[in-house]
């Protein structure tokens, strides 16, 4: 039954070795013995191979009839036997001969394989799988060339993000255009490498000039240098891109300067700019009841743009007194709002009055192709500050994008430049109770209608609204161990069940499962190192594009004799 290799297999390890590695095309791992398209294929391992050398997350290629090849991912590994008595009557311990005989005839290993793509001989691109290989089709470990063929070549718009497990030489490349076209997410437990992956993704997007990014940098992770637990220092985006591609805007100038960060602008928000909608998202965090939240639009209407200043003021306010007098608002409600608004006093980035042109300036930078890292400094420790500012800016920047896009449709302006908005702790913005009526929820749902998408970074995807999760086009997921979180990451992905085992077995850091819009099939990678070599590659990109232009110019001259 099993195809035979050279040697009789009895002679031990060295002949087994020959079946792996150098010539995977020639000796199958085993053959397809069952399964289905939806639930995955069952592969019986060749008895001569050591099951222990396989791992979930690796690729296999199945040779179908008439030259068609199927690509799949190993999603589970199991032991089985043709004789149920084997479990009750295993060979005596130490009886090597019996064990060997059983292992060759009754006991065997099986693989569960998720078929993902198929490639016909006449195709140059693999296509999503719509059928399964026939019974007994031979199954091989995929070669580096096979995998490379699936993930395409690295180029300006395809970012090398990592290498498949046990294939250091192969690059898994992410299609950046597709990545920014829909909202995307980076998920994983704390300390698994989310911020590092996000920095690599953003570097790639900025380097390729595919979109601008507005990064709400809660923990000062993106703009300037960060140190890891071991004291190693890593560069931030503002250090890596020095010709104006990245600006740092800070809410907390002192902290940014103390960290040595170059600051391009300090953000001050005028209290008169703040609208009830900006405060509504904070009602949970500030402890505003429904009645109190409901009173805010009324207060804004009656008190005018200076409503917050007036509510915070210690000076007597006749109008407020009259409102209580007339029973327009209960004095207890008003008192509670005033007490809870004390929070604004601690936000040093808020200034009384109308404030400056910060929103226009930030929009302008983004639309010119400059990414903006908004550093929160010490305010990053206050979730309400993070939510207030992210919501405040996003609403206004988005509004300008909508206007610009509509003008572009009416041919009065250029298309606004694609924008990716990065938020951490995304579930605080997108929890089911609020996702329906916040700006972040609408951006996720409206897809790329206005050229704006989200990149959400989160450790608790299960707390994000289902509808929003189902709109997340590309998901880069590091280790998650909570069942609900794992389920959430796969929501809306067909045939995802089998990938759960893969996800639950990732290393605790620097490994990720990538699936969705920007990759042709799900893939587990060891994330590329974020180090000197990476910085050099980023810099080299700038040079080589100049070189490329020079070369193209030479080519034209040669052709047209200019
Ligand atoms: N691509 C990488 N290159 C180099 N080091 C990495 C990489 N990915 C992860 N690391 C290491 O793992 C550590 C944790 O990564 P990171 O800070 O990105 O985790 P995180 O998921 O963002 O954690 P948290 O949820 O606490 O913010 C880093 O400090 C770094 O030492
Ligand atoms: Mg982080």
Coordinates of C-alpha atoms and ligand atoms in Angstrom, one line a residue, residues 188-197 199-200 219 221 227-229 232 234 424 457 459 509-510 527-531, ligand 1:
X188 CA -2.9 38.5 20.9
X189 CA -2.3 38.2 24.6
X190 CA -0.1 40.8 26.4
X191 CA 3.6 40.5 25.5
X192 CA 3.1 38.4 22.4
X193 CA 4.5 41.0 19.9
X194 CA 1.4 43.0 18.8
X195 CA 3.2 46.3 19.0
X196 CA 6.2 45.0 17.2
X197 CA 4.1 43.6 14.4
X199 CA 5.4 48.8 13.8
X200 CA 6.5 46.5 11.0
X219 CA 1.9 53.6 25.5
X221 CA 5.3 52.6 21.4
X227 CA 13.0 49.6 25.3
X228 CA 12.1 45.9 25.9
X229 CA 12.3 44.1 29.3
X232 CA 17.3 46.5 24.3
X234 CA 14.2 49.7 19.3
X424 CA -5.1 50.1 20.8
X457 CA -4.7 46.3 18.2
X459 CA -5.8 41.6 23.5
X509 CA 6.0 35.6 21.3
X510 CA 6.9 36.6 17.8
X527 CA 7.4 37.4 12.6
X528 CA 10.4 39.1 11.0
X529 CA 12.9 40.6 13.4
X530 CA 12.5 44.3 14.1
X531 CA 16.2 45.1 14.2
Ligands
LIG1 N1 9.3 41.1 15.6 C1 10.0 41.2 16.7 N2 11.3 41.5 16.7 C2 12.0 41.6 17.8 N3 11.5 41.4 19.1 C3 10.2 41.1 19.2 C4 9.4 41.0 18.0 N4 8.2 40.6 18.4 C5 8.2 40.6 19.7 N5 9.4 40.8 20.2 C6 9.8 40.8 21.7 O1 8.6 40.5 22.4 C7 8.4 41.6 23.4 C8 6.9 41.9 23.5 O2 6.4 42.4 22.3 P1 5.3 43.6 22.2 O3 5.7 44.7 23.1 O4 5.1 43.9 20.8 O5 4.0 42.9 22.9 P2 2.5 43.3 22.9 O6 1.7 42.2 22.4 O7 2.3 44.6 22.2 O8 2.3 43.5 24.5 P3 1.2 44.4 25.3 O9 -0.1 43.8 25.0 O10 1.7 44.3 26.7 O11 1.4 45.8 24.7 C9 9.2 42.8 22.9 O12 9.6 43.6 23.9 C10 10.3 42.1 22.2 O13 11.4 41.9 23.1

